[in-house]
Tab-separated table of C-alpha atoms and ligand atoms in Angstrom:
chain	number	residue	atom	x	y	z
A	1	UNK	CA	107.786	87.463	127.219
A	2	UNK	CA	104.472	85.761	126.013
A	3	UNK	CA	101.725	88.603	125.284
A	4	UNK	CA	99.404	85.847	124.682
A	5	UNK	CA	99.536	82.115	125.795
A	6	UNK	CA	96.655	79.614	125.099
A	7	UNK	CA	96.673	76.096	126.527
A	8	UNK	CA	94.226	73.207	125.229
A	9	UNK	CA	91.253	75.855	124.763
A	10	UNK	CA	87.998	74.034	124.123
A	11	UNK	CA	84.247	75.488	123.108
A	12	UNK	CA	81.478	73.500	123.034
A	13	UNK	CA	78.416	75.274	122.067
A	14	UNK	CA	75.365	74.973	123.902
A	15	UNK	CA	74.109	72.843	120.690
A	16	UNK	CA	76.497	70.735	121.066
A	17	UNK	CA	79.087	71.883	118.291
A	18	UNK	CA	82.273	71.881	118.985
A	19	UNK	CA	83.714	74.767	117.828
A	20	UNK	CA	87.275	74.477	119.507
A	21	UNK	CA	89.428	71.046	119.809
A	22	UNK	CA	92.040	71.722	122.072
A	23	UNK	CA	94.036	74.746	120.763
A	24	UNK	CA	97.649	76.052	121.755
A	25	UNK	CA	98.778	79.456	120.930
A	26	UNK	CA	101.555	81.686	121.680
A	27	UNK	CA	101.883	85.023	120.403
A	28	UNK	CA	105.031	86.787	121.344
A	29	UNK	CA	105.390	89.936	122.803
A	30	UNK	CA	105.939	92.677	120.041
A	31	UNK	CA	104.327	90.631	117.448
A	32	UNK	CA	102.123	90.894	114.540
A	33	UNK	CA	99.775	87.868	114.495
A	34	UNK	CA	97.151	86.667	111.995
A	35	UNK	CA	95.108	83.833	113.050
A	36	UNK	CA	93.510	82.104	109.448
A	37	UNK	CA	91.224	79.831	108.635
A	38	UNK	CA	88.023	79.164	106.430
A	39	UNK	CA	84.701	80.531	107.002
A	40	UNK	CA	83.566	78.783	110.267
A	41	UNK	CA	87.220	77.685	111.508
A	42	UNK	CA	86.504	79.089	115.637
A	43	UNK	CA	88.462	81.853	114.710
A	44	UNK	CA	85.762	84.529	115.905
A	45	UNK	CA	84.881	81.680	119.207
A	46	UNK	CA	88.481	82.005	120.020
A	47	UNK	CA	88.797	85.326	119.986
A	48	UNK	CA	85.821	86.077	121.871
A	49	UNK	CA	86.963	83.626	124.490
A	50	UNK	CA	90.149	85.589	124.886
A	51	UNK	CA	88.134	88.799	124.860
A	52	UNK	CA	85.575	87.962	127.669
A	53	UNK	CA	82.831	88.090	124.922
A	54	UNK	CA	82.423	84.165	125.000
A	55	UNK	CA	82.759	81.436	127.902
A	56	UNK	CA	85.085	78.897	127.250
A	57	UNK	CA	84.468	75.427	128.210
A	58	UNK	CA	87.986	73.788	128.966
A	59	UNK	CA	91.673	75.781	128.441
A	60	UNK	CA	93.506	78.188	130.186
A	61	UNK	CA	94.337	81.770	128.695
A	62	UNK	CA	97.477	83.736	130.028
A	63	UNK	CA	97.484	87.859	128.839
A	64	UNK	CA	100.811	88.849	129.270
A	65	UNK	CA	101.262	85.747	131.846
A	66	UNK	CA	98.174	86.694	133.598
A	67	UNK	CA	95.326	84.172	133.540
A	68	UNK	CA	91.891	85.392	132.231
A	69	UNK	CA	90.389	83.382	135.467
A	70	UNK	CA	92.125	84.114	138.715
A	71	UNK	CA	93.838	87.333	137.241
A	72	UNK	CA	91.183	88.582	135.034
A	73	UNK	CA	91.355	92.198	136.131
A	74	UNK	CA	94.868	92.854	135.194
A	75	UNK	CA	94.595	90.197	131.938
A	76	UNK	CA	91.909	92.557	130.866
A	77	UNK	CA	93.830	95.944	131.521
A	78	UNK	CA	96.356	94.740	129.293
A	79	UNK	CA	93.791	94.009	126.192
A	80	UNK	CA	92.105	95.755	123.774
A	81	UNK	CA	89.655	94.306	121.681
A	82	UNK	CA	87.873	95.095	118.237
A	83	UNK	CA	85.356	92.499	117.618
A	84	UNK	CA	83.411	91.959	113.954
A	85	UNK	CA	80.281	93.385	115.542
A	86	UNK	CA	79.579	97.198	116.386
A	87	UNK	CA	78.592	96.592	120.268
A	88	UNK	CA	78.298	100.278	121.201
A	89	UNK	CA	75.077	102.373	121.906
A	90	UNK	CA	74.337	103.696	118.657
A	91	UNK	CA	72.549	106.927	120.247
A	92	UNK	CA	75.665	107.601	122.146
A	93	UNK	CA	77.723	110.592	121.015
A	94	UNK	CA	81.337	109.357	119.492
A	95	UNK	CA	83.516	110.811	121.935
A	96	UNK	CA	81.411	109.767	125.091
A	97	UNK	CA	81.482	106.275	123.497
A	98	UNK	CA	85.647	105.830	123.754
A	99	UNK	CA	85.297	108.028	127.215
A	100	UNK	CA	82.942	105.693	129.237
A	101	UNK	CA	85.144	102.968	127.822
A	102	UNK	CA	88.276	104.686	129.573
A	103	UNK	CA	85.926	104.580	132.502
A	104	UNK	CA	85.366	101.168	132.434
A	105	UNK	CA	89.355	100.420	132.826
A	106	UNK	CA	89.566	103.216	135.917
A	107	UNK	CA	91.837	105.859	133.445
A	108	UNK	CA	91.171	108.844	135.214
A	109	UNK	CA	88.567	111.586	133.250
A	110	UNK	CA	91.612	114.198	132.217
A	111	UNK	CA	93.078	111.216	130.827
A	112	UNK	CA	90.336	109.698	129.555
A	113	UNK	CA	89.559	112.912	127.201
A	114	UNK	CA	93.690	113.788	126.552
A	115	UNK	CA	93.746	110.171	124.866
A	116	UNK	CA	90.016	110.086	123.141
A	117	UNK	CA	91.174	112.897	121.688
A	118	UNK	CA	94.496	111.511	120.614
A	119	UNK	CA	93.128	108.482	118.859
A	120	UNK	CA	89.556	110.186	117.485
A	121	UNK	CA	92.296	112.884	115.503
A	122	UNK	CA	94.679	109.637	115.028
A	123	UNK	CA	91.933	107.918	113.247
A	124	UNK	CA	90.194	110.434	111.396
A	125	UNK	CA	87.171	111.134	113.861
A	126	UNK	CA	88.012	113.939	115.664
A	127	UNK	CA	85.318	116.038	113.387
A	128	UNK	CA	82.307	113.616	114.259
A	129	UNK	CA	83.447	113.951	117.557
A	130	UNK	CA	80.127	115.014	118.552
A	131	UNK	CA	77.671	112.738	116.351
A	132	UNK	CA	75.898	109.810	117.416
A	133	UNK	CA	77.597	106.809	116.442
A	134	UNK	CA	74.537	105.748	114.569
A	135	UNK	CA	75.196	108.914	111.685
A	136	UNK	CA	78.611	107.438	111.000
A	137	UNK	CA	80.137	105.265	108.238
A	138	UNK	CA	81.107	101.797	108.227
A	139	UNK	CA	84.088	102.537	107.737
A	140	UNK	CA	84.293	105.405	110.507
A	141	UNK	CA	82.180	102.835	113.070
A	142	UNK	CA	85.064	100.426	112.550
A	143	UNK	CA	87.508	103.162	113.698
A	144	UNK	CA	85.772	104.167	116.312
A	145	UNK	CA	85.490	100.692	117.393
A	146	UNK	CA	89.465	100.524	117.210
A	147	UNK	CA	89.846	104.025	118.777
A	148	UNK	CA	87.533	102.598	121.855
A	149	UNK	CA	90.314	99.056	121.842
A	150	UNK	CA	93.038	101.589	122.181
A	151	UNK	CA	91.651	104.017	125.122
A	152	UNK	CA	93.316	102.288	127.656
A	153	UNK	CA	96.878	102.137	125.875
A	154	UNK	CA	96.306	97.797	125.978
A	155	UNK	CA	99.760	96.741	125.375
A	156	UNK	CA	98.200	93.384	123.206
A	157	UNK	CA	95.316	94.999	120.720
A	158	UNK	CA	92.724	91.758	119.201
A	159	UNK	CA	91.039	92.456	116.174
A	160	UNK	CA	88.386	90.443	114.580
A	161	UNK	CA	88.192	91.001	110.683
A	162	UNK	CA	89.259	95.006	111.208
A	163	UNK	CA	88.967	95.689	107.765
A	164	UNK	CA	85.998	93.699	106.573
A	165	UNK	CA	83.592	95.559	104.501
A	166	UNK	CA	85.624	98.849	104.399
A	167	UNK	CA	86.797	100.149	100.886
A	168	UNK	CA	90.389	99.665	99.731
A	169	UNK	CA	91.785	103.265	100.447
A	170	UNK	CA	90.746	102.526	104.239
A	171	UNK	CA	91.570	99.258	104.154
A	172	UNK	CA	95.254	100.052	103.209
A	173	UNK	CA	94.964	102.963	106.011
A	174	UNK	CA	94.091	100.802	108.812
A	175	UNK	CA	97.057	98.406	107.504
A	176	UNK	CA	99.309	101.566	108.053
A	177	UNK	CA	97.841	102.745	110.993
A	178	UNK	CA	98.330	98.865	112.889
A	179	UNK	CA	101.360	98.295	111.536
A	180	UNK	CA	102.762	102.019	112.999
A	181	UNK	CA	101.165	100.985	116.312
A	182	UNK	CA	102.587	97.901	116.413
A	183	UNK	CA	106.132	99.397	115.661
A	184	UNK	CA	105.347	102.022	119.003
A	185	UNK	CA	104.901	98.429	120.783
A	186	UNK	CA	101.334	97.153	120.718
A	187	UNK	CA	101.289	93.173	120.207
A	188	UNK	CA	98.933	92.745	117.492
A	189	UNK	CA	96.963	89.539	116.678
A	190	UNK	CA	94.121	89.999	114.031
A	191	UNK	CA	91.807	87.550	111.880
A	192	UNK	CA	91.769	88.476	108.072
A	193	UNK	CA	90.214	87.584	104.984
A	194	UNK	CA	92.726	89.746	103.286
A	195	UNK	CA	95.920	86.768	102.953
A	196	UNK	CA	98.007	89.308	100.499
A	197	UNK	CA	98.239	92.157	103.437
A	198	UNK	CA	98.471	89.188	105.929
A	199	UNK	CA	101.020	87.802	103.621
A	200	UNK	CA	102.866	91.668	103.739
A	201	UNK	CA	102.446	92.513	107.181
A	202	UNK	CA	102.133	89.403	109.670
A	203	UNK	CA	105.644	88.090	111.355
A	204	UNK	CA	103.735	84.825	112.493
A	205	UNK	CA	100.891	83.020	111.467
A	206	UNK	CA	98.489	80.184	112.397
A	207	UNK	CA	96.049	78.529	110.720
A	208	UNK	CA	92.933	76.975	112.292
A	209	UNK	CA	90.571	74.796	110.635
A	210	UNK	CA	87.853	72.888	111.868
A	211	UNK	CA	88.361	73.653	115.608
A	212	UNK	CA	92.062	72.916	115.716
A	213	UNK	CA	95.348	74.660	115.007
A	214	UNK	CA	96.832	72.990	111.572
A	215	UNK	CA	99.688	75.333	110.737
A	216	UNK	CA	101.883	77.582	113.454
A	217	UNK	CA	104.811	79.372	111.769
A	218	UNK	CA	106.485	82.648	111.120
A	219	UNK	CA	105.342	84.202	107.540
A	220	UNK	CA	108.222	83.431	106.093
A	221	UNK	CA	108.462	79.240	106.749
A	222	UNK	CA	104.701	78.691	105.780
A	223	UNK	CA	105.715	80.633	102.579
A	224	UNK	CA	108.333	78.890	102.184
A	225	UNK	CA	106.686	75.276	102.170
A	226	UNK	CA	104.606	76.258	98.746
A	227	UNK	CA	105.884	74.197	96.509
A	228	UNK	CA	103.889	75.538	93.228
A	229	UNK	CA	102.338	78.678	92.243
A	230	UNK	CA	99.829	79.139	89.823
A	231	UNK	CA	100.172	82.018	86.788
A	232	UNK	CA	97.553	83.479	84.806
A	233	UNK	CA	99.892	84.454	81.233
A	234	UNK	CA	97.828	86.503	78.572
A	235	UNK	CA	99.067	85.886	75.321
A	236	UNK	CA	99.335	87.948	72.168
A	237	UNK	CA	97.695	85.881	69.770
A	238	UNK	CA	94.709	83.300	69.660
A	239	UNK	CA	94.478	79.998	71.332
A	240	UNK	CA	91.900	77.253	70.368
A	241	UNK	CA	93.466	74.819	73.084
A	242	UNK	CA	95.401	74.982	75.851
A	243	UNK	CA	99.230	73.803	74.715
A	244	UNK	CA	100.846	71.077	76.335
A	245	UNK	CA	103.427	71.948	78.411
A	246	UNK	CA	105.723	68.724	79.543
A	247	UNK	CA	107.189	70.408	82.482
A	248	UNK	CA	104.434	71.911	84.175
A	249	UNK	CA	100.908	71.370	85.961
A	250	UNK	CA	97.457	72.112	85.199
A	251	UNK	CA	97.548	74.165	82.324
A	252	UNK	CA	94.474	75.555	80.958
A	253	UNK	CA	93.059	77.641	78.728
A	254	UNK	CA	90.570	80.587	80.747
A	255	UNK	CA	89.506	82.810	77.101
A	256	UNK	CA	90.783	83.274	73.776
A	257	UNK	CA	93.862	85.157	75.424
A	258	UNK	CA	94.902	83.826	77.829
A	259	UNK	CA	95.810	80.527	80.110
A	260	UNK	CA	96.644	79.248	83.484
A	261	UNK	CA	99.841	77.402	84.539
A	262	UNK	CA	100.973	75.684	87.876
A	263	UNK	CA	104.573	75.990	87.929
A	264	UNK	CA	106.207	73.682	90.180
A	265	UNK	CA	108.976	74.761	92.589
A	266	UNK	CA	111.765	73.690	90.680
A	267	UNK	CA	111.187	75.349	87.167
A	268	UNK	CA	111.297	78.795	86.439
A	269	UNK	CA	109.335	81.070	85.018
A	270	UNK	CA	111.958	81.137	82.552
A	271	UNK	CA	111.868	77.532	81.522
A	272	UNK	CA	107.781	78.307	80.852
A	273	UNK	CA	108.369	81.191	78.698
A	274	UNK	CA	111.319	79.413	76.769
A	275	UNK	CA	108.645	76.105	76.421
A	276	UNK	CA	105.999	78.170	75.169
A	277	UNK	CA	107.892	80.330	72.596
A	278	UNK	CA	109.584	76.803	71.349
A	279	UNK	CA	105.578	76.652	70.893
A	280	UNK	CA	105.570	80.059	69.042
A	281	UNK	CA	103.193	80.960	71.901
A	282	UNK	CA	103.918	84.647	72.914
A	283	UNK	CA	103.195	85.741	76.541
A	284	UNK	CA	102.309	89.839	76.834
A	285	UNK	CA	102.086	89.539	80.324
A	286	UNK	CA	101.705	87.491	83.326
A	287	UNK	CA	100.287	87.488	87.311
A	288	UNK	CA	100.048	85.105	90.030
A	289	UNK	CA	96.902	83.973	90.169
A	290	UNK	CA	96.549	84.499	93.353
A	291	UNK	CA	98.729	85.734	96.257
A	292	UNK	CA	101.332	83.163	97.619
A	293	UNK	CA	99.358	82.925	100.992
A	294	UNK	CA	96.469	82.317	99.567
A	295	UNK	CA	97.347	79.747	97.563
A	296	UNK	CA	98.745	78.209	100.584
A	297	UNK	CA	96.078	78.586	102.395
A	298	UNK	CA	93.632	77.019	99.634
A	299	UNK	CA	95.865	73.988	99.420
A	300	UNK	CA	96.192	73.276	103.173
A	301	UNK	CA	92.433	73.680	104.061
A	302	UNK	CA	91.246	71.786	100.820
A	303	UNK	CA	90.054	74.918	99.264
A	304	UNK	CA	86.985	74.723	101.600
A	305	UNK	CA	85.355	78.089	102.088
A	306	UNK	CA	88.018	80.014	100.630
A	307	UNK	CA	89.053	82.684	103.328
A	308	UNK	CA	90.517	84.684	100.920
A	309	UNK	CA	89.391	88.227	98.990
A	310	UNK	CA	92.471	89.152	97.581
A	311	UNK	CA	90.854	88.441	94.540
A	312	UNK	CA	88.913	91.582	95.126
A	313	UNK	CA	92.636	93.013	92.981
A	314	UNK	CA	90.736	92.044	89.932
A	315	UNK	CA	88.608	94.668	90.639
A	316	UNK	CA	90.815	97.712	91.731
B	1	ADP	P1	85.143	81.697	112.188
B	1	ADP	O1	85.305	82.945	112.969
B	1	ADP	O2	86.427	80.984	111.924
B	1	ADP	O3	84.335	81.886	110.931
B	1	ADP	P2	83.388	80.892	114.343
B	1	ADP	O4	84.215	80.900	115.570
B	1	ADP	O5	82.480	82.061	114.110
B	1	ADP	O6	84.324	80.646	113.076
B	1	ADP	O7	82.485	79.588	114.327
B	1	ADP	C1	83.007	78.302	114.603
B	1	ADP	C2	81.852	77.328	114.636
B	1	ADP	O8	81.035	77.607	115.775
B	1	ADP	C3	80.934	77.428	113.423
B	1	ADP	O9	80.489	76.136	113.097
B	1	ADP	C4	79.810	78.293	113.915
B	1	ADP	O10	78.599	77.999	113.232
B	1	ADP	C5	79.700	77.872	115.372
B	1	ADP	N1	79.188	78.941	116.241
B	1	ADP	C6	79.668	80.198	116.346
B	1	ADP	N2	78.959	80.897	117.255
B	1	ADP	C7	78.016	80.046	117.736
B	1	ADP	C8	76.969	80.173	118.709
B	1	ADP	N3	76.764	81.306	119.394
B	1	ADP	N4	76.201	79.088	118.935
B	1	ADP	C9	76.399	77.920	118.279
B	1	ADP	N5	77.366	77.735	117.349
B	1	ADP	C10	78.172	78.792	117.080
């Protein structure tokens, strides 16, 4: 069964841009679904469409084979949705904010406070239960906003850039906390600058890039079409130049200490090591550069507004 199936969507924005070209999507039932793409891609415009948030202008959307036009009722029981924008009342206490929303979808008041109660203690809220959403974190208004998607048990849950601007620790929490939800059943499709938990977590992925669907794969196939990756090696002793290595791509020198190297698919890192100590070059130790996704990902979309923060490591 299809929890999500999109045929030829297309936005045109009332300027005239054309943010979507014609897109087809399916997202299985059960799955966990990133949808990628560079800074401007229509990720957000496709999700809102899907969402109710934005009109489309051409396409048809099926929620668990129930069209968002002539079925829209039951297509929207059957969503949740987290977009990248806090769209609640800010004045409005926490728990009344995920209880209205229960409202909205007809779940009867007991209900209604058995499960805000659930997913406020779920997610950490339970104690600002009573505070204006306004007094909260970031990080907590992106919960809530997650605990409000979940209210009416949606069996597909949308997220747009969930963990954006949330601090690691939370950001591998909410990782955990979709990835247990989507074992209890929950279809999951989510947009992520984050490629290396993509790269962990997603089953299927597609890539969109200016306004039309490049790449639609499981995980595991689009990984499995990189045909380099690039190391950072940090040496023991002193380099003036970068060495030549026969065998491999784009090696340079990045300090002192320590160098880059594209190693194609068909050497090891073996081969490098052996090249460079026939060099008398010792390596100490040695990364990717960056994740495997996101090298992808760079390489496919011409490295044009890099999607990617995994970079962000560096810093941890
Ligand atoms: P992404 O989520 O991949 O960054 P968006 O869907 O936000 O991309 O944007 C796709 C394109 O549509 C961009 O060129 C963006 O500037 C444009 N766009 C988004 N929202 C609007 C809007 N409300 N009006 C006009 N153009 C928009």
């Amino acid at each position: 069964m299809l929890a999500l199936e999109i045929t030829q969507l297309q936005k045109t924005y009332a300027s005239g841009l054309i943010a979507l070209k014609g897109i087809d999507l399916e997202v299985q039932q059960g799955d966990f679904f990133a949808l990628l793409g560079p800074n401007g891609a229509g990720k957000s415009t496709c999700i809102g469409i899907i969402s109710g948030l934005v009109n489309k202008s051409d396409g048809e959307i099926r929620i668990f084979n129930h069209s968002i036009d002539s079925d829209f009722l039951i297509a929207r029981s059957k969503l949740g949705s987290v977009p990248q924008e806090f769209n609640f009342n800010t004045f409005e206490p926490v728990d009344e904010i995920i209880i209205n929303q229960a409202g909205y979808y007809g779940v009867p008041a007991r209900i209604a406070r058995r499960e805000t109660e659930h997913y406020l203690k779920l997610l950490g809220l339970w104690d600002q239960r009573h505070s204006q959403s306004r007094q909260l974190s970031g990080g907590m208004k992106r919960r809530l906003m997650i605990a409000r998607a979940l209210v009416h048990k949606p069996r597909l849950l949308i997220l747009d850039e969930p963990t954006a601007g949330v601090d690691i620790e939370l950001r591998r929490s909410m990782w955990k906390f979709l990835e247990q939800i989507n074992e209890q059943g929950t279809t999951i499709i989510l947009t992520t600058h984050y490629l290396e938990e993509a790269e962990r977590m997603c089953r299927n992925v597609a890539i969109i890039d200016e306004g039309k669907i490049i790449q639609n794969s499981s995980m595991a196939s689009l990984l499995s079409q990189l045909k380099s990756e690039t190391f950072v090696l940090y040496l023991r002793d002193e380099l003036e130049v970068a060495p030549r290595l026969e065998s491999f791509y784009n090696v340079t020198r990045v300090n002192h200490r320590s160098i880059e190297v594209e190693v194609p698919e068909h050497h090891s890192i073996n081969d490098l090591i052996r090249e460079l100590e026939g060099q008398k070059i010792v390596v100490e130790r040695m990364r990717n550069k960056v994740n495997r996704l996101e090298e992808l990902f760079i390489k496919m979309t011409s490295g044009r507004a890099t999607s990617s923060k995994s970079s962000d490591r560096e810093s941890l």
